XYZ file of C-alpha atoms in Angstrom:
685
model
C -11.748 13.824 -30.688
C -10.985 11.959 -27.520
C -13.103 10.752 -24.664
C -12.807 12.900 -21.580
C -12.001 10.265 -18.989
C -9.252 8.563 -20.965
C -7.636 11.771 -22.112
C -7.756 13.197 -18.626
C -5.898 10.203 -17.294
C -3.452 10.015 -20.152
C -2.683 13.707 -20.448
C -3.716 15.611 -17.365
C -2.220 13.350 -14.721
C 1.126 12.639 -16.299
C 3.774 11.304 -13.918
C 7.075 12.536 -15.256
C 8.552 12.651 -11.767
C 8.299 10.299 -8.827
C 5.623 11.026 -6.209
C 6.695 13.084 -3.210
C 7.944 10.252 -1.036
C 4.583 8.744 -1.734
C 4.458 5.008 -2.042
C 6.751 2.052 -2.459
C 4.506 -0.904 -1.636
C 7.226 -3.392 -2.541
C 8.828 -5.722 -0.032
C 7.387 -4.228 3.133
C 4.907 -5.229 5.792
C 2.823 -2.881 7.940
C 3.846 -1.828 11.421
C 1.229 -2.666 14.016
C 2.008 0.434 16.023
C 0.147 3.571 16.988
C 2.909 6.011 17.910
C 4.688 5.531 14.618
C 5.949 8.182 12.217
C 8.088 6.030 9.938
C 7.228 5.764 6.264
C 7.251 2.415 4.497
C 4.568 2.710 1.814
C 2.328 0.097 3.440
C 1.504 1.637 6.830
C -1.347 3.934 5.810
C -4.279 4.229 8.208
C -7.428 6.323 8.511
C -5.573 8.641 10.886
C -4.012 11.509 8.939
C -0.363 11.513 9.878
C 3.344 11.246 9.046
C 3.292 7.481 8.506
C 0.828 7.769 5.639
C 1.583 8.037 1.970
C 1.198 11.712 1.083
C -1.510 10.775 -1.411
C -3.459 8.950 1.291
C -3.333 11.981 3.580
C -4.572 14.135 0.729
C -7.420 11.750 -0.082
C -8.478 11.630 3.574
C -8.640 15.432 3.660
C -10.465 15.481 0.319
C -13.018 13.016 1.686
C -14.044 15.655 4.253
C -14.820 18.292 1.624
C -18.410 19.183 0.666
C -19.670 17.024 -2.182
C -17.156 14.231 -1.559
C -18.316 10.693 -2.213
C -17.887 7.981 0.379
C -14.941 5.642 -0.166
C -15.441 2.092 -1.399
C -13.360 0.532 1.380
C -11.190 -2.605 1.329
C -12.658 -6.035 0.661
C -12.654 -6.779 4.398
C -12.175 -4.543 7.458
C -8.528 -3.622 7.821
C -6.398 -1.280 9.886
C -4.323 -0.470 6.820
C -5.521 1.381 3.724
C -4.377 2.413 0.282
C -5.571 4.967 -2.225
C -7.713 2.396 -4.031
C -9.707 1.576 -0.904
C -10.225 5.302 -0.293
C -11.586 5.943 -3.799
C -15.364 6.218 -4.291
C -16.977 3.086 -5.788
C -17.656 4.741 -9.151
C -14.185 6.235 -9.528
C -12.400 5.050 -12.633
C -8.902 3.906 -11.768
C -6.281 3.681 -14.474
C -2.555 3.188 -14.033
C -1.696 4.055 -17.644
C -0.156 7.488 -17.533
C 1.320 9.040 -20.623
C 4.908 10.105 -20.706
C 6.573 12.512 -23.070
C 4.551 13.059 -26.225
C 3.045 9.584 -26.154
C -0.415 10.912 -25.408
C -0.633 12.459 -28.889
C -0.695 9.042 -30.496
C -2.556 7.165 -27.790
C -5.704 9.153 -28.530
C -6.029 7.620 -31.987
C -8.579 4.916 -31.134
C -10.974 7.170 -29.278
C -10.451 9.896 -31.853
C -11.563 7.484 -34.572
C -14.737 6.569 -32.679
C -15.648 10.198 -31.970
C -15.034 11.196 -35.588
C -17.292 8.438 -36.891
C -20.065 9.337 -34.454
C -19.991 12.980 -35.525
C -19.857 12.061 -39.200
C -22.871 9.740 -38.955
C -24.769 12.487 -37.172
C -24.305 14.929 -40.071
C -27.003 14.198 -42.634
C -25.474 16.546 -45.212
C -22.569 14.234 -45.935
C -23.539 11.809 -48.737
C -23.234 8.148 -47.805
C -20.412 7.346 -50.293
C -18.391 10.277 -48.949
C -19.146 9.218 -45.380
C -17.840 5.750 -46.116
C -14.681 7.175 -47.725
C -14.045 9.509 -44.798
C -14.530 6.724 -42.265
C -12.178 4.493 -44.234
C -9.602 7.257 -44.344
C -9.855 7.869 -40.590
C -9.569 4.170 -39.841
C -6.456 4.103 -41.989
C -4.621 6.269 -39.491
C -2.003 4.242 -37.654
C -0.103 7.003 -35.967
C 2.970 6.197 -33.922
C 4.368 9.722 -34.151
C 6.508 8.513 -37.051
C 3.860 7.838 -39.699
C 0.224 8.835 -40.024
C -1.347 6.690 -42.716
C -2.778 7.930 -46.001
C -5.577 10.272 -46.955
C -5.716 9.188 -50.573
C -9.194 7.712 -50.233
C -10.683 11.215 -49.874
C -10.054 12.326 -53.447
C -13.744 11.998 -54.354
C -15.140 14.241 -51.610
C -17.315 16.913 -53.280
C -19.963 18.091 -50.806
C -19.331 21.154 -48.639
C -20.014 19.187 -45.442
C -17.762 16.351 -46.584
C -14.935 18.752 -47.387
C -15.135 20.190 -43.857
C -14.658 16.720 -42.378
C -11.877 16.055 -44.881
C -10.162 19.266 -43.761
C -10.446 18.071 -40.192
C -8.771 14.791 -41.137
C -5.969 16.724 -42.815
C -5.478 18.662 -39.593
C -5.534 15.473 -37.532
C -3.025 13.808 -39.859
C -0.732 16.820 -39.541
C -1.135 16.768 -35.738
C -0.243 13.083 -35.451
C 2.659 13.630 -37.820
C 3.978 16.529 -35.684
C 3.438 19.059 -38.493
C 2.050 21.582 -36.044
C 1.997 24.537 -38.442
C -0.220 22.666 -40.883
C -2.408 21.355 -38.063
C -2.874 24.867 -36.678
C -3.871 26.198 -40.113
C -6.447 23.462 -40.692
C -8.024 23.684 -37.239
C -8.104 27.496 -37.323
C -9.935 27.427 -40.653
C -12.560 25.120 -39.120
C -13.500 27.771 -36.576
C -16.369 28.818 -38.880
C -17.438 25.277 -39.847
C -21.180 24.702 -39.887
C -20.935 21.371 -38.078
C -20.914 22.095 -34.311
C -18.713 19.086 -33.497
C -16.110 20.234 -35.996
C -16.130 23.782 -34.612
C -15.730 22.688 -30.985
C -13.243 19.917 -31.610
C -11.073 22.071 -33.879
C -10.998 24.775 -31.190
C -9.975 22.192 -28.627
C -7.357 20.727 -30.958
C -5.688 24.119 -31.279
C -4.894 23.775 -27.565
C -3.554 20.255 -27.975
C -1.429 21.357 -30.918
C 0.029 24.216 -28.881
C 0.855 21.922 -25.939
C 2.562 19.370 -28.160
C 4.459 22.089 -30.020
C 5.815 23.340 -26.692
C 6.990 19.836 -25.789
C 9.060 19.201 -28.917
C 12.473 17.767 -27.902
C 11.604 18.275 -24.227
C 11.661 14.565 -23.318
C 14.391 11.969 -23.518
C 13.955 8.434 -24.848
C 12.555 7.318 -21.492
C 9.833 9.942 -21.368
C 11.544 12.116 -18.759
C 12.327 15.829 -19.141
C 15.834 16.459 -20.373
C 18.135 18.064 -17.862
C 18.424 21.828 -18.104
C 15.850 21.868 -20.909
C 13.681 24.996 -20.817
C 10.550 25.551 -22.857
C 10.063 28.880 -24.561
C 7.739 31.077 -22.461
C 6.054 32.217 -25.690
C 5.096 28.650 -26.579
C 3.655 28.095 -23.106
C 1.747 31.378 -23.301
C 0.296 30.320 -26.653
C -0.760 26.961 -25.217
C -2.379 28.584 -22.187
C -4.224 31.086 -24.377
C -5.499 28.377 -26.728
C -6.745 26.172 -23.896
C -8.362 29.056 -22.028
C -9.961 30.180 -25.291
C -11.611 26.793 -25.685
C -12.712 26.678 -22.032
C -14.252 30.151 -22.264
C -16.068 29.360 -25.505
C -17.264 25.953 -24.308
C -17.661 26.018 -20.504
C -19.781 22.882 -20.753
C -17.964 21.432 -23.730
C -17.159 17.800 -24.340
C -13.453 18.418 -23.778
C -13.627 20.998 -20.983
C -12.142 18.758 -18.297
C -9.489 17.529 -20.657
C -8.525 21.096 -21.551
C -8.350 21.959 -17.873
C -6.038 19.023 -17.297
C -3.822 20.143 -20.171
C -3.748 23.632 -18.701
C -2.308 22.203 -15.496
C 0.197 20.373 -17.646
C 1.239 23.667 -19.205
C 1.779 25.191 -15.766
C 3.851 22.198 -14.738
C 5.940 22.397 -17.907
C 6.591 26.056 -17.207
C 7.293 25.372 -13.518
C 4.682 27.966 -12.640
C 3.942 26.574 -9.169
C 1.710 29.473 -8.171
C -0.725 28.920 -11.050
C -0.529 25.175 -10.642
C -1.371 25.343 -6.948
C -4.210 27.760 -7.688
C -5.671 25.272 -10.166
C -5.438 22.458 -7.643
C -7.005 24.610 -4.945
C -9.841 25.472 -7.315
C -10.390 21.794 -8.091
C -10.395 20.857 -4.422
C -13.111 23.456 -3.818
C -15.415 21.653 -6.258
C -17.615 18.631 -5.519
C -16.312 15.320 -6.857
C -18.841 15.365 -9.682
C -17.564 18.691 -11.038
C -13.814 18.057 -11.025
C -13.625 15.843 -14.084
C -10.974 13.736 -12.365
C -11.372 11.118 -9.671
C -9.914 11.647 -6.215
C -7.169 9.040 -6.527
C -5.899 10.427 -9.839
C -6.032 13.986 -8.557
C -4.069 13.054 -5.444
C -1.528 11.266 -7.628
C -1.164 14.264 -9.897
C -0.819 16.784 -7.071
C 1.773 14.620 -5.387
C 3.850 14.190 -8.533
C 3.520 17.622 -10.089
C 3.410 19.934 -7.095
C 4.417 18.413 -3.764
C 7.495 16.691 -5.153
C 9.172 20.045 -5.773
C 7.358 22.316 -3.337
C 8.645 24.131 -0.281
C 6.713 25.474 2.671
C 7.227 28.982 1.322
C 5.794 28.212 -2.119
C 2.605 26.549 -0.828
C -0.392 28.607 0.275
C -3.427 26.303 0.235
C -3.825 24.982 3.798
C -4.781 21.455 2.752
C -1.797 21.068 0.448
C 0.510 22.701 2.970
C -0.715 20.313 5.679
C 0.138 17.300 3.528
C 3.576 18.780 2.880
C 4.137 19.436 6.596
C 3.192 15.891 7.552
C 5.815 14.537 5.166
C 8.362 16.583 7.097
C 7.308 15.063 10.394
C 8.329 11.545 9.397
C 11.034 9.780 11.343
C 12.373 7.644 8.511
C 11.548 6.293 5.067
C 11.067 2.700 3.984
C 14.798 2.279 3.402
C 15.650 3.493 6.894
C 16.949 6.896 5.832
C 15.371 10.148 7.006
C 12.582 11.138 4.661
C 12.754 14.873 4.730
C 14.313 17.737 6.601
C 12.311 17.757 9.853
C 10.146 20.799 10.328
C 10.658 22.761 13.543
C 7.913 23.982 15.833
C 8.919 27.561 15.033
C 8.653 26.932 11.283
C 5.233 25.401 11.810
C 4.076 28.349 13.906
C 5.230 30.687 11.146
C 2.572 29.143 8.877
C -0.322 30.012 11.184
C -1.640 32.814 8.957
C -1.954 30.400 6.031
C -4.376 28.292 8.074
C -6.804 31.115 8.759
C -10.226 29.506 8.539
C -8.753 26.054 9.237
C -7.957 26.250 12.964
C -8.755 22.595 13.638
C -6.333 21.462 10.945
C -3.569 23.727 12.221
C -4.085 22.652 15.830
C -3.854 19.060 14.675
C -0.537 19.716 12.933
C 0.801 21.266 16.130
C -0.382 18.232 18.095
C 1.223 15.800 15.623
C 4.476 17.709 15.951
C 4.215 17.643 19.744
C 3.669 13.888 19.731
C 5.956 12.602 16.971
C 8.670 15.190 16.351
C 9.431 17.111 19.548
C 7.438 15.395 22.308
C 5.844 17.763 24.807
C 4.142 16.206 27.795
C 0.457 17.079 27.898
C 0.571 19.219 24.753
C -1.543 16.871 22.624
C -4.357 16.735 25.159
C -4.330 20.534 25.532
C -4.390 21.116 21.782
C -7.117 18.573 21.038
C -10.159 18.921 23.340
C -12.306 15.892 24.081
C -14.929 15.334 21.375
C -15.046 11.542 21.431
C -18.809 11.160 21.353
C -19.825 11.914 17.792
C -22.305 10.290 15.440
C -20.043 10.285 12.399
C -16.431 11.471 12.391
C -14.897 13.342 9.512
C -11.375 12.081 8.852
C -9.796 15.195 10.339
C -11.889 15.075 13.500
C -11.298 11.343 13.768
C -7.558 11.925 13.479
C -7.690 14.592 16.177
C -9.537 12.349 18.596
C -7.425 9.288 17.789
C -4.262 11.213 18.526
C -5.780 12.412 21.796
C -6.637 8.816 22.699
C -3.120 7.614 21.856
C -1.638 10.361 24.014
C -3.978 9.566 26.918
C -3.089 5.888 26.793
C 0.640 6.595 26.512
C 0.461 8.731 29.647
C -1.373 6.052 31.620
C -4.531 8.107 31.969
C -7.172 6.043 33.752
C -9.861 7.268 31.356
C -8.003 6.194 28.211
C -9.941 2.955 27.731
C -13.307 4.648 28.157
C -12.283 7.382 25.741
C -11.353 4.819 23.076
C -14.640 2.984 23.553
C -16.495 6.284 23.104
C -14.763 6.746 19.734
C -16.243 3.552 18.333
C -19.790 4.839 17.817
C -18.700 7.612 15.448
C -15.944 5.664 13.671
C -18.086 4.791 10.652
C -15.929 5.714 7.685
C -13.504 3.436 5.900
C -10.610 2.382 8.125
C -11.735 4.249 11.231
C -13.184 1.529 13.436
C -10.339 -0.977 12.888
C -7.838 1.670 13.980
C -9.780 2.392 17.162
C -9.934 -1.356 17.755
C -6.160 -1.560 17.373
C -5.693 1.120 20.024
C -8.152 -0.602 22.325
C -6.562 -4.022 21.753
C -3.114 -2.661 22.569
C -4.510 -1.093 25.732
C -6.012 -4.423 26.835
C -2.844 -6.325 25.992
C -0.603 -4.007 27.970
C -2.981 -4.051 30.921
C -3.059 -7.871 31.054
C -6.684 -8.035 29.958
C -6.542 -10.201 26.840
C -9.615 -12.072 28.016
C -11.681 -8.913 27.432
C -10.645 -8.890 23.768
C -12.239 -12.314 23.311
C -15.256 -11.873 25.572
C -18.658 -12.365 23.863
C -19.403 -8.632 24.088
C -15.965 -7.472 22.952
C -16.026 -4.471 20.596
C -12.797 -5.683 18.976
C -13.918 -7.479 15.818
C -11.194 -6.988 13.235
C -9.832 -10.483 12.444
C -6.209 -9.478 11.930
C -6.102 -7.800 15.357
C -7.662 -10.723 17.210
C -5.530 -13.312 15.442
C -2.318 -11.380 16.065
C -3.022 -11.410 19.797
C -3.763 -15.137 19.717
C -0.527 -15.974 17.925
C 1.783 -13.772 19.964
C 0.193 -13.250 23.352
C -2.433 -15.815 24.374
C -1.877 -18.543 26.924
C -3.021 -22.135 26.435
C -6.341 -21.567 28.204
C -7.357 -18.697 25.947
C -6.196 -20.497 22.793
C -8.166 -23.577 23.812
C -11.218 -21.432 24.465
C -11.098 -19.758 21.038
C -10.345 -23.019 19.249
C -13.746 -24.208 20.452
C -15.685 -20.921 20.463
C -18.871 -21.451 18.487
C -19.259 -17.720 17.805
C -15.692 -17.239 16.580
C -15.013 -17.138 12.813
C -13.668 -20.366 11.317
C -10.283 -18.843 10.573
C -9.899 -17.545 14.118
C -10.639 -21.009 15.498
C -8.053 -22.495 13.140
C -5.447 -19.932 14.170
C -6.095 -20.616 17.841
C -5.853 -24.384 17.435
C -2.830 -24.268 15.160
C -1.006 -21.971 17.581
C -2.018 -24.057 20.574
C -0.825 -27.359 19.113
C 2.449 -25.963 17.822
C 3.349 -24.297 21.087
C 2.341 -27.312 23.170
C 4.418 -29.590 20.953
C 7.513 -27.422 21.146
C 7.362 -25.786 24.581
C 7.005 -28.773 26.864
C 3.220 -29.143 27.216
C 3.340 -32.662 25.796
C 0.499 -34.149 27.878
C -1.818 -31.262 26.944
C -0.896 -31.738 23.293
C -2.308 -35.239 23.356
C -5.636 -34.012 24.680
C -5.925 -30.933 22.500
C -5.066 -32.880 19.352
C -8.597 -34.252 19.603
C -9.895 -30.782 18.743
C -8.613 -31.092 15.150
C -11.782 -31.262 13.008
C -12.425 -34.298 10.867
C -11.380 -33.510 7.314
C -9.010 -30.735 8.325
C -6.137 -30.326 5.830
C -2.707 -31.726 6.675
C -0.768 -30.230 3.762
C 2.701 -29.529 5.098
C 3.774 -26.963 2.550
C 4.683 -23.450 3.658
C 1.737 -21.635 5.155
C 1.085 -18.071 6.193
C -0.852 -18.416 9.401
C -2.621 -15.081 8.949
C -3.252 -15.126 5.200
C -3.901 -18.807 4.458
C -7.576 -19.425 3.855
C -7.477 -22.869 5.480
C -4.844 -23.765 8.043
C -3.462 -27.314 8.038
C -4.418 -28.105 11.627
C -4.298 -31.843 10.867
C -0.590 -31.407 10.226
C -0.089 -32.162 13.921
C -2.088 -35.397 13.834
C -1.682 -36.734 10.301
C 1.368 -34.943 8.947
C 3.735 -37.174 7.005
C 6.797 -34.939 6.818
C 8.713 -36.278 9.797
C 12.324 -35.639 8.792
C 15.377 -37.818 8.184
C 15.830 -39.549 11.520
C 13.268 -42.330 11.368
C 10.764 -40.479 13.541
C 7.249 -41.780 14.291
C 4.133 -39.594 13.897
C 4.188 -36.490 16.058
C 1.489 -37.849 18.377
C 3.763 -40.785 19.269
C 6.741 -38.466 19.775
C 4.683 -36.309 22.138
C 3.555 -39.409 24.079
C 7.176 -40.407 24.571
C 8.000 -36.938 25.855
C 5.020 -37.111 28.209
C 6.623 -40.191 29.751
C 10.169 -38.813 29.671
C 10.723 -35.122 28.951
C 14.443 -35.672 28.246
C 14.013 -38.509 25.732
C 16.782 -37.569 23.318
C 15.344 -39.329 20.273
C 11.932 -37.734 20.857
C 13.480 -34.300 21.318
C 15.303 -34.710 18.023
C 12.046 -35.804 16.387
C 10.306 -32.619 17.490
C 13.158 -30.767 15.816
C 12.691 -32.860 12.692
C 8.987 -32.034 12.600
C 9.798 -28.336 12.877
C 12.529 -28.508 10.233
C 10.687 -30.686 7.735
C 7.522 -28.615 7.903
C 9.184 -25.229 7.543
C 8.573 -23.794 10.996
C 12.075 -22.349 11.369
C 11.711 -18.597 11.799
C 7.938 -18.916 12.155
C 5.905 -16.121 13.704
C 4.872 -18.735 16.266
C 8.323 -18.435 17.823
C 8.670 -14.706 17.257
C 7.642 -11.592 19.122
C 6.928 -8.123 17.703
C 8.676 -5.094 19.140
C 7.439 -3.874 22.499
C 5.587 -0.906 20.960
C 3.633 -3.046 18.483
C 0.506 -5.146 18.789
C 1.525 -8.503 20.249
C 4.705 -7.004 21.673
C 3.932 -7.841 25.302
C 5.720 -11.077 26.312
C 3.590 -14.127 25.561
C 1.542 -15.638 28.369
C 2.111 -19.113 26.959
C 4.291 -21.196 29.270
C 7.740 -22.102 28.010
C 10.331 -20.425 25.828
C 10.085 -19.947 22.047
C 11.356 -23.052 20.295
C 14.869 -23.354 18.907
C 16.208 -26.422 17.147
C 19.749 -25.333 17.967
C 18.972 -25.278 21.689
C 17.511 -28.770 21.367
C 20.635 -30.053 19.617
C 22.860 -28.549 22.285
C 20.768 -30.218 24.975
C 21.101 -33.629 23.287
C 24.865 -33.136 22.843
C 25.153 -32.587 26.598
C 22.693 -35.300 27.670
C 24.229 -38.316 29.483
C 21.162 -40.360 28.399
C 21.503 -39.712 24.676
C 22.725 -42.566 22.488
C 25.834 -42.165 20.315
C 23.637 -41.941 17.232
C 21.466 -39.259 18.882
C 24.547 -37.232 19.731
C 25.959 -37.662 16.233
C 22.710 -36.519 14.674
C 22.497 -33.556 17.056
C 26.019 -32.488 16.056
C 25.218 -32.984 12.373
C 22.063 -30.886 12.541
C 23.577 -28.190 14.756
C 26.390 -27.651 12.263
C 23.867 -27.560 9.415
C 21.976 -24.785 11.170
C 24.668 -22.556 9.692
C 24.679 -24.037 6.196
C 25.397 -22.705 3.701
C 25.871 -19.025 4.530
C 27.211 -19.140 8.055
C 24.014 -17.686 9.550
C 21.944 -19.477 12.170
C 18.558 -20.537 10.776
C 17.509 -22.666 13.759
C 16.861 -20.030 16.410
C 18.602 -19.547 19.727
C 21.792 -17.683 20.527
C 24.476 -17.378 17.880
C 27.417 -19.773 18.139
C 30.934 -18.727 17.179
C 32.636 -20.409 14.252
C 35.313 -21.860 16.532
C 32.572 -23.725 18.406
C 31.069 -25.035 15.187
C 34.519 -26.231 14.173
C 34.802 -28.065 17.495
C 31.432 -29.722 16.878
C 32.610 -30.846 13.449
C 35.815 -32.267 14.895
C 33.904 -34.016 17.680
C 31.533 -35.605 15.182
C 34.421 -36.897 13.078
C 36.469 -38.017 16.087
C 33.847 -39.578 18.406
C 31.391 -40.985 15.866
C 33.473 -41.731 12.747
C 31.300 -44.660 11.631
C 28.073 -42.722 11.975
C 26.215 -41.999 8.751
C 26.096 -38.356 9.834
C 29.858 -38.109 10.314
C 30.463 -39.677 6.915
C 27.913 -37.480 5.186
C 29.096 -34.116 6.578
C 32.067 -32.665 4.702
C 32.134 -29.049 5.868
C 31.246 -26.713 8.679
C 30.133 -23.151 8.149
């Protein structure tokens, strides 16, 4: 009466509770770090570990099982993954999960189609009766409050037609929550001559029993009512009915759906032992025999089992490993500790549960030794060198990646060679980019950025290369990549954009004039907000043809830079650079930022000069003996406005106390009372 895939998603993978610290994905950005155990919901990588969403860790482990399909992968190579990119290409993804009893009514459309197909297949039903039965079934509009009418069936006379009519009566009773009547009708159809009616009625007895058990269990929002307990007898009846169908029809049309409902029964009864056993049995099957795609299964396990599990209640080593990794996290996305940290002793106490999975258990010990209670040399001892492999499983990849991270952190002279050895076997989704990240961070911290951009560099992932250009490269390297014929277009744009901005704002004014010639003809000059990493086309012509020049009567940026080439302390020109930055939205730009020291790009930039700050520029003009009264007035005006309207500095540089801002305001009003800027400014912040 319902198609397997849809029913499985709508009934078997119900999310009545939040995933086990699984995923947030809202308002966060990934951390470009390797030794990182914080959880944000957007830091997942191909290395199984504490930072990952619990569902991602489970999917990575599932991908190593016999019969697992290869993942589809993200649209372009990326260090960071999600459950969608780890799903096989043919996996059906659906975010519509039923809640409460909603699934009973949501099956109406597919139930109608299946009924009509079966009815047309039965040649013993006369055509007029078939038409009446189809009309009656199409008249169902169940919303769990009303079911439609069966009046059109009054003329059914044939034996076969009456059997289908009886089925419709049972379906109408089911949708109307008259479970006694539905049970009677479907039980009577157990001897029906039509095979579809016999099988579907048997299956529907299980659905009826599940829905009967759920009566009054959910609140208006589809969540279980507090302290509400379901009668064990009702759950036993539901289990018996579903198992009866599965035994009678081991290859039946609704087998997978019934199996999903059986897990639902175990969840409703809080029978964690049976629920875990079902999940373990599913995990032991090839993808093609589970009846549920990997992403949906991971979602269901996370919501129904891991969210309420303890180390004592879990016995399957794969599920226990995912649980343990959650308890090795340092913090959650909101900054609070995720879970009660697991101790080394508690982990050791689980050893017997990992019999037959020694590599997985050794990896958990190594993760603990690296992220939770650091032990010098422990990771390398626990994870022997196996870097040279043709094709890494995700577990073996994780083991070797962690070894490589530990080697590099300890300053081992063979760390770089070890990471390079990993590349040949890093063939699965997300593996190579993560090795490249480790290798890129090694090169950066060993002052070898040039190797990253050498023609034979193994580091190919665009987001890694571009991050190093923006945060770490000097002018020579940026100039090289801006003109590199073999570099991708976007990388060249990033290099040139970064080069011109930093030259314009960090004192390399003469070089700016020469490098401005590298801007391609026809390059965009749109001065709206841009994301240097995500924008498809960067507005490199902004520096040569940009028209947003601020409020101080400034010439084009090229002219401003020429003036600064002649006189580096030209107050008007300095203010005009600030106007270009302000008018074009560069305040707070990544081009003046620096990641944390343990992240990619965290090594101090090799570009000469300090990160730009408009506030520092204004302070310099205020103090300059060469600045005109109008320049000084404008500098005061803009410096005060750096704190408008919330009292927080938006112009960069060191914070200035409110008493100082008040003094600036008073100076502007006292020394330059006729200035437009003094007359326009009414407040200080």
